[in-house]
Amino acid sequence: MTADGPAFLADFATLSGFGATERGGVHREAASDADTEQWAWFGRWLAARGFTVVHDRIGNQFGLLERTPGAPYVLVGSHLDSQPFGGRWDGAYGVLAAAHAAHRLAGERHPLNLAVVNWFNEEGSRFTPSMFGSAVFTGALDLGAALDTRDPAGIRVGDRLAATGRTGTGAPALAGIAAYAEIHIEQGRVLEDTGSTIGLVEATWAARKYDLRVIGEQSHTGSTVMADRRDALLGAARLVVLARELSDELSTADAPLHTSVSRMKVEPNSPVTVAREATLNLDLRSPDEPLLARADALLHERVAGIERSARVEIVIAGSHGWGVQPFPAAGVELAGEVADGLGLSHRRIPTVAGHDSVNLNGHVPTVMLFVPSVAGISHNEREHTTDADACAGLDVLTGVLRRLAAGEISGR
Amino acid sequence: MTADGPAFLADFATLSGFGATERGGVHREAASDADTEQWAWFGRWLAARGFTVVHDRIGNQFGLLERTPGAPYVLVGSHLDSQPFGGRWDGAYGVLAAAHAAHRLAGERHPLNLAVVNWFNEEGSRFTPSMFGSAVFTGALDLGAALDTRDPAGIRVGDRLAATGRTGTGAPALAGIAAYAEIHIEQGRVLEDTGSTIGLVEATWAARKYDLRVIGEQSHTGSTVMADRRDALLGAARLVVLARELSDELSTADAPLHTSVSRMKVEPNSPVTVAREATLNLDLRSPDEPLLARADALLHERVAGIERSARVEIVIAGSHGWGVQPFPAAGVELAGEVADGLGLSHRRIPTVAGHDSVNLNGHVPTVMLFVPSVAGISHNEREHTTDADACAGLDVLTGVLRRLAAGEISGR
């Protein structure tokens, strides 16, 4: 372990106390009290170590180390917000590792400056969509629309940011960023299963995501003849089952298909009234684009069958998706060399989950690193990464950041 | 149409204005502002016509006509509360018909007294369970537990009743009731399909009702390997589909099986987190008790299969049920004679839906009447009964009430 490994682990223990749950996880959705407390703590941490703390208008928090006045920044970070009853590592590990890595380099002179970032609302559980702050930063999401987004209780992002003072000017713009790096827990089992310490993320899986509305008709759950029912919840349930069937039928060991429905709202959700409407999300993800296209075609085909059998109408209320997106080969090479230099095992790996790095990738040279997740558990209070792996990841991130600061693969 | 038919229809139009929706229905869940306004209006209506208006502690509203001091009451009524975006007729028709029928008899002398009742929270959509007020009245539901019941927003029944002044003493007790009568829309298509104006309800279908908890485990919807998932929403969806399959497999023309799931809550209900828990209701209903028992056995058998295939645990958090419950034959006979006397077609019919009369039945002689529902539509804003049928029902109810007041089938 590098000399300041214990300091990093001590800070991580402090960070894990914000929104801590009884079962060892954290519950700190974006702009919640717990998220606000940790944001304030992190700002004080940065300021105490000579970082200039600034914000942009969507609540992204930056710690700047400007050693070469006017030069572009190498940006490094992740997000501190969590899923409801989520794990301590998801996002928070990457932000704190970024801060420690930059702090380690604070005494060095490089052609490029360093900036640490804590992206706002990566999880998207409270304010939709996910990867929110980095999407505004890169222009994928309109600032005004983002500020007007409301949580299920009706609280507006802009109002919440203003109330907590988490907004400002003076943050670097995308045009001032030379490169981006992020480290994250894998959230899968590949590194653990292959005995690798560092994952060199070479691409994102392709994905298709749908917001679906199932429209039925209210009626009495008791007295309505079965043949007369137009049960929106039955239609929605068949969609959930269909999503799983697509994975069961089409997945192969080489080309897996991950499918899910995780959110559902039923109206009127009464004990004696057949549902008139159900809304749900349905995701398809695969590293194999032709397979994903086949799954998507099959989904549409079978949706029509569900419409007939449940006597409902199924409307696509929203959809988005992306193809397999590679990260720059030069960054994967560079990170592999750093890991080799530290004597750490590594392997190339795709990311299935989205990350803020996915938003930055394509705009600036982006390096994405993984450390192992014990048993692949994530979005769960039992999410874990060992101290040794966490410190090894910090060491690799530091080495990568040093070479990016030297301008090895700069986009500016 | 009897002379005061137009007055009844005018009052019904007034009543339908409380909580009126754009599509011709009503939205007035128990103790909502709309329900409170109609309750106050109905109290004034009764008082203006010489009824003594009193309440019991669970918010049941009574209008007493005591012509024979100290004699037991014949009770007649239904409920004014509605489902969310429900129909105008369900319950409200029965309460107003009861009030008009009693008012028609106000000038007559009978051995028994008359009391009209508006039962609190029959629908159960806001405060569970349904048939709430009549269950407290008959002792099936504990008063303290009922007052402590909260809606999804945390509002307590007792607090809401106190705040609106809808509570009191001086209401008749069950021991003071000689007989009960209720008229309701059918909520099915039997009367319409057979061209009958009056339904003489001879029995309630048997039912088994479950509250189920499906327990899975949170994980990432993208990165978690499919085989590792314990998806509570998938388990819940398979239960919804199973309920429909049981009906498809076991129903016959002679012995239908009605099944439903209409309420579901998903945790954490986040776009990128596999659900850790889902709760839902599952109902089975049939007029054929052996068939219901077969369906129930099959349900339990297949739940075990869902637990295995979705890797979830399914827990029965609550259950209740009842067998086929006949209404007293003497009341069915009496009501048929009244309809014959008015020249109205009638037929014997079961009720699938629960009614307050189901709670009263077994305690006091109970007569339950139906009028046709156009196309069988119910718990829906398009619920409808024709003016002619509504007035015919009022006439039959008046005739039944007269004979009950005469003591023809008194339980006291």
XYZ file of C-alpha atoms in Angstrom, chain A residues 1-410:
410
model
C 0.000 0.000 0.000
C 1.278 3.467 -0.920
C 2.131 5.618 2.085
C -1.077 7.602 2.115
C -3.334 4.544 1.696
C -4.392 4.685 5.365
C -5.299 8.390 5.028
C -7.446 7.544 2.012
C -9.212 4.709 3.849
C -9.800 6.945 6.868
C -11.374 9.619 4.658
C -13.483 6.953 2.954
C -14.769 5.788 6.336
C -15.743 9.382 7.137
C -17.478 9.757 3.781
C -19.375 6.481 4.338
C -20.910 7.965 7.474
C -23.063 10.412 5.518
C -26.489 8.827 5.068
C -25.204 5.565 6.560
C -27.822 2.822 6.856
C -28.112 0.160 9.508
C -26.982 -2.548 7.103
C -23.726 -0.939 6.062
C -24.914 0.972 3.016
C -25.738 4.609 2.353
C -29.004 6.359 1.520
C -28.173 9.706 -0.013
C -30.066 10.546 -3.157
C -29.090 13.703 -5.018
C -29.535 16.919 -3.003
C -30.969 15.049 -0.014
C -29.817 16.231 3.405
C -27.196 13.463 3.521
C -25.926 14.351 0.038
C -25.811 18.019 0.986
C -23.829 17.243 4.138
C -21.251 15.166 2.296
C -21.005 17.796 -0.456
C -20.208 20.435 2.190
C -17.685 18.124 3.870
C -15.999 17.384 0.546
C -15.783 21.103 -0.265
C -14.062 21.714 3.067
C -11.707 18.768 2.428
C -10.678 20.251 -0.937
C -10.305 23.812 0.344
C -8.172 22.670 3.274
C -5.709 21.122 0.796
C -5.366 24.137 -1.458
C -8.011 23.344 -4.068
C -10.153 26.261 -5.277
C -13.749 25.093 -4.869
C -16.211 26.272 -7.543
C -19.589 25.164 -8.902
C -21.472 25.371 -12.149
C -25.170 26.127 -12.395
C -26.334 22.476 -12.218
C -24.562 21.759 -8.941
C -21.419 20.026 -10.217
C -18.701 20.642 -7.616
C -15.113 21.269 -8.782
C -11.819 21.477 -6.895
C -9.237 23.263 -9.044
C -5.456 23.023 -8.770
C -4.171 25.651 -11.180
C -0.380 25.439 -11.241
C 0.041 26.512 -14.885
C -2.108 29.624 -15.302
C -4.441 29.475 -18.294
C -3.643 25.872 -19.269
C -6.482 23.395 -19.822
C -7.526 21.045 -17.024
C -7.279 17.311 -16.727
C -10.571 16.507 -15.015
C -10.946 13.521 -12.688
C -13.918 12.469 -10.589
C -17.216 10.638 -10.248
C -20.348 11.237 -8.102
C -21.147 11.203 -4.379
C -24.924 10.649 -4.609
C -26.271 7.115 -4.120
C -29.250 4.956 -4.941
C -31.885 4.593 -2.181
C -30.323 2.138 0.282
C -27.334 1.802 -2.019
C -23.711 0.886 -1.439
C -20.874 3.007 -0.047
C -18.577 2.498 -3.034
C -20.618 3.376 -6.102
C -19.395 6.819 -7.175
C -18.068 7.936 -3.799
C -14.960 5.774 -4.183
C -14.149 7.456 -7.496
C -14.618 11.003 -6.175
C -12.419 10.458 -3.129
C -9.781 8.571 -5.150
C -9.760 11.471 -7.624
C -9.238 13.984 -4.826
C -6.428 11.964 -3.225
C -4.744 11.343 -6.593
C -4.819 15.047 -7.455
C -3.592 15.938 -3.962
C -0.656 13.553 -4.369
C 0.324 15.419 -7.542
C -0.179 18.871 -6.040
C 3.543 19.438 -5.543
C 4.472 18.462 -9.105
C 4.658 20.786 -12.111
C 2.885 19.665 -15.307
C 1.857 21.426 -18.508
C -1.831 20.851 -17.709
C -3.799 21.817 -14.603
C -5.816 19.399 -12.440
C -9.492 19.561 -11.490
C -11.463 17.168 -9.308
C -15.219 16.865 -9.895
C -18.214 15.561 -7.929
C -20.936 15.301 -10.587
C -24.479 16.129 -9.480
C -27.170 13.391 -9.513
C -25.492 10.574 -11.384
C -27.912 7.988 -10.030
C -31.099 9.482 -11.409
C -33.289 7.767 -8.833
C -34.631 11.060 -7.478
C -34.309 13.323 -10.526
C -34.510 11.592 -13.927
C -32.428 10.949 -16.046
C -29.262 9.480 -14.600
C -25.798 10.970 -15.318
C -27.591 14.303 -14.979
C -24.845 16.761 -14.017
C -22.310 15.474 -16.516
C -24.983 15.524 -19.239
C -25.570 19.234 -18.635
C -21.797 19.833 -18.558
C -21.325 18.216 -21.979
C -24.485 19.740 -23.473
C -26.435 16.491 -23.803
C -29.058 17.858 -21.390
C -30.391 21.416 -21.526
C -29.563 23.433 -18.395
C -33.009 25.022 -18.179
C -34.803 21.690 -18.531
C -32.476 20.158 -15.932
C -33.149 22.961 -13.427
C -36.904 22.532 -13.979
C -36.811 18.775 -13.330
C -38.831 17.763 -10.274
C -38.643 14.778 -7.949
C -41.757 12.659 -7.186
C -42.626 15.062 -4.332
C -42.585 18.007 -6.739
C -39.312 19.550 -5.548
C -37.514 21.373 -8.371
C -33.784 20.820 -8.947
C -33.116 24.559 -9.355
C -34.898 25.428 -6.123
C -33.111 22.727 -4.162
C -29.686 23.770 -5.505
C -30.395 27.434 -4.715
C -31.606 26.606 -1.199
C -28.402 24.712 -0.396
C -26.066 27.206 -2.104
C -24.831 24.499 -4.466
C -24.627 26.608 -7.595
C -22.230 29.176 -8.986
C -20.047 30.351 -11.801
C -16.338 30.134 -12.483
C -16.268 26.404 -13.098
C -14.247 25.283 -16.111
C -16.245 24.779 -19.303
C -16.016 21.703 -21.517
C -13.751 23.712 -23.851
C -11.238 24.056 -21.039
C -10.926 20.300 -20.420
C -8.007 18.418 -21.984
C -8.845 14.918 -20.764
C -11.058 13.079 -18.261
C -10.378 10.123 -15.992
C -12.682 8.189 -13.690
C -12.329 5.163 -11.482
C -15.352 3.157 -10.305
C -16.220 -0.178 -8.784
C -16.987 -2.778 -11.451
C -20.524 -3.663 -10.226
C -20.040 -7.058 -11.853
C -18.002 -10.220 -11.272
C -15.538 -10.274 -14.179
C -12.506 -8.926 -12.295
C -13.184 -11.126 -9.283
C -13.809 -14.224 -11.401
C -10.597 -13.672 -13.393
C -8.443 -12.618 -10.445
C -7.735 -9.170 -11.898
C -7.182 -6.065 -9.787
C -7.664 -3.349 -12.394
C -10.247 -3.177 -15.177
C -9.283 -1.153 -18.254
C -12.665 -0.157 -19.633
C -12.536 -0.381 -23.409
C -16.208 0.102 -24.351
C -19.767 0.615 -23.164
C -22.423 -1.986 -23.950
C -25.113 -0.951 -26.389
C -28.496 -0.207 -24.834
C -32.126 0.507 -25.706
C -34.288 1.996 -22.997
C -38.041 2.479 -23.083
C -40.599 4.276 -20.959
C -43.860 2.441 -21.574
C -47.472 3.316 -20.782
C -49.981 0.506 -20.613
C -53.517 1.801 -21.016
C -56.455 -0.269 -19.819
C -59.786 0.636 -18.296
C -61.000 0.860 -14.712
C -63.537 -1.725 -13.667
C -64.531 -3.730 -10.611
C -62.067 -6.506 -9.716
C -64.895 -8.694 -8.494
C -67.970 -8.248 -10.611
C -66.472 -7.500 -14.033
C -66.617 -10.550 -16.288
C -63.030 -11.632 -17.048
C -63.550 -11.311 -20.803
C -64.629 -7.676 -20.367
C -61.485 -6.599 -18.498
C -58.816 -4.337 -19.922
C -56.306 -4.777 -17.135
C -53.332 -2.415 -17.413
C -51.482 -4.184 -14.589
C -51.828 -7.521 -16.366
C -50.380 -5.951 -19.518
C -47.528 -4.437 -17.514
C -46.824 -7.753 -15.769
C -46.623 -9.510 -19.127
C -44.075 -6.895 -20.242
C -41.935 -7.616 -17.162
C -42.070 -11.329 -17.899
C -41.379 -10.691 -21.601
C -38.220 -8.729 -20.766
C -36.872 -11.699 -18.834
C -37.886 -14.142 -21.576
C -35.906 -12.167 -24.167
C -32.770 -12.575 -22.071
C -33.471 -16.261 -21.425
C -33.997 -16.950 -25.127
C -31.301 -14.814 -26.758
C -28.382 -14.609 -24.310
C -25.300 -16.676 -25.044
C -22.099 -16.928 -23.032
C -20.302 -14.780 -25.612
C -23.104 -12.313 -26.186
C -25.233 -11.765 -23.124
C -28.457 -9.781 -23.182
C -29.342 -8.028 -19.916
C -32.964 -6.958 -19.568
C -34.917 -5.335 -16.785
C -38.009 -3.552 -15.603
C -37.391 -1.867 -12.266
C -39.941 0.905 -11.930
C -43.711 0.613 -12.110
C -46.561 2.918 -11.216
C -50.152 1.666 -11.187
C -53.321 3.784 -11.390
C -55.558 3.935 -9.408
C -53.726 1.227 -7.405
C -56.880 0.441 -5.439
C -57.672 -2.961 -3.882
C -60.940 -3.439 -5.786
C -60.420 -1.618 -9.075
C -58.801 -3.074 -12.190
C -55.906 -0.746 -13.127
C -56.612 1.783 -15.860
C -52.926 2.565 -16.436
C -49.464 1.333 -15.588
C -46.184 3.008 -16.480
C -42.835 1.257 -16.435
C -39.287 1.380 -17.752
C -37.882 -1.472 -19.853
C -34.159 -1.741 -20.629
C -32.251 -3.993 -23.020
C -28.427 -4.048 -22.935
C -25.831 -6.107 -24.789
C -22.244 -5.883 -25.988
C -23.489 -7.379 -29.279
C -25.317 -4.817 -31.409
C -26.940 -7.284 -33.851
C -28.224 -9.346 -30.921
C -29.608 -6.194 -29.303
C -31.384 -5.328 -32.555
C -32.899 -8.827 -32.691
C -34.082 -8.514 -29.100
C -35.565 -5.111 -29.851
C -37.440 -6.444 -32.889
C -38.764 -9.384 -30.867
C -39.861 -7.009 -28.105
C -41.936 -4.955 -30.519
C -43.432 -8.073 -32.085
C -44.512 -9.545 -28.772
C -45.802 -6.267 -27.374
C -48.512 -6.471 -30.018
C -49.461 -9.910 -28.689
C -49.717 -8.562 -25.149
C -51.931 -5.740 -26.370
C -54.314 -8.319 -27.829
C -54.283 -10.821 -24.968
C -54.641 -8.273 -22.144
C -56.902 -5.976 -24.214
C -54.684 -2.977 -23.481
C -52.865 -0.371 -25.498
C -49.102 -0.094 -25.005
C -47.567 3.266 -25.866
C -43.868 4.104 -26.060
C -43.794 7.308 -23.994
C -40.051 7.740 -24.388
C -36.994 5.899 -25.605
C -33.297 6.378 -25.971
C -30.323 4.205 -26.612
C -26.768 4.007 -27.796
C -24.474 1.671 -29.668
C -21.292 0.046 -28.398
C -19.106 3.048 -27.563
C -15.342 2.468 -27.372
C -13.096 4.443 -25.035
C -9.928 5.748 -26.739
C -7.405 2.964 -27.277
C -4.547 5.261 -26.261
C -6.081 5.697 -22.790
C -6.572 1.942 -22.367
C -2.911 1.409 -23.370
C -1.680 4.132 -21.034
C -3.637 2.783 -18.057
C -2.369 -0.741 -18.761
C 1.209 0.536 -18.702
C 0.627 2.292 -15.379
C -0.825 -0.872 -13.851
C 2.095 -2.901 -15.215
C 4.494 -0.402 -13.671
C 2.836 -0.995 -10.297
C 2.871 -4.766 -10.743
C -0.916 -4.958 -10.692
C -2.898 -7.504 -12.694
C -5.351 -6.000 -15.162
C -7.693 -6.884 -17.997
C -9.727 -5.125 -20.618
C -13.404 -5.049 -19.759
C -16.610 -3.462 -21.016
C -18.885 -1.410 -18.786
C -22.535 -2.369 -18.735
C -23.585 0.367 -16.326
C -23.536 3.980 -17.460
C -21.064 6.369 -15.864
C -20.340 10.083 -16.088
C -17.313 9.054 -18.162
C -19.732 7.875 -20.867
C -20.960 11.465 -21.187
C -17.392 12.860 -21.338
C -16.184 10.193 -23.762
C -16.427 11.474 -27.323
C -15.881 15.058 -26.186
C -12.434 14.641 -24.621
C -9.975 11.727 -24.345
C -11.405 9.659 -21.494
C -9.838 6.930 -19.381
C -12.162 4.696 -17.374
C -10.882 2.294 -14.708
C -12.561 -0.371 -12.570
C -11.664 -2.050 -9.313
C -13.316 -5.346 -8.293
C -16.735 -5.544 -6.609
C -16.962 -8.402 -4.109
C -19.417 -10.937 -5.594
C -20.439 -8.324 -8.163
C -22.988 -6.871 -5.730
C -24.043 -3.280 -6.457
C -26.932 -0.875 -5.855
C -27.164 -2.772 -2.602
C -26.109 -2.022 0.976
C -23.755 -5.033 0.860
C -21.725 -3.595 -2.037
C -18.031 -3.958 -1.163
C -14.488 -3.547 -2.450
C -11.473 -4.626 -0.382
C -9.117 -2.047 1.083
C -6.232 -3.505 -0.951
C -8.130 -3.170 -4.224
C -9.335 0.335 -3.334
C -5.766 1.480 -2.639
C -4.413 -0.260 -5.749
C -7.008 1.585 -7.820
C -6.004 4.875 -6.232
C -2.369 4.194 -7.151
C -3.258 3.441 -10.784
C -5.490 6.509 -11.012
C -2.634 8.643 -9.654
C -0.249 7.291 -12.294
C -2.792 7.806 -15.060
C -3.495 11.350 -13.880
C 0.220 12.168 -13.836
C 0.627 11.084 -17.463
C -2.548 12.882 -18.556
C -1.315 16.047 -16.789
C 1.889 15.679 -18.756
C -0.279 16.026 -21.863
C 0.243 12.503 -23.202
C -3.248 12.231 -24.694
C -4.726 15.675 -24.576
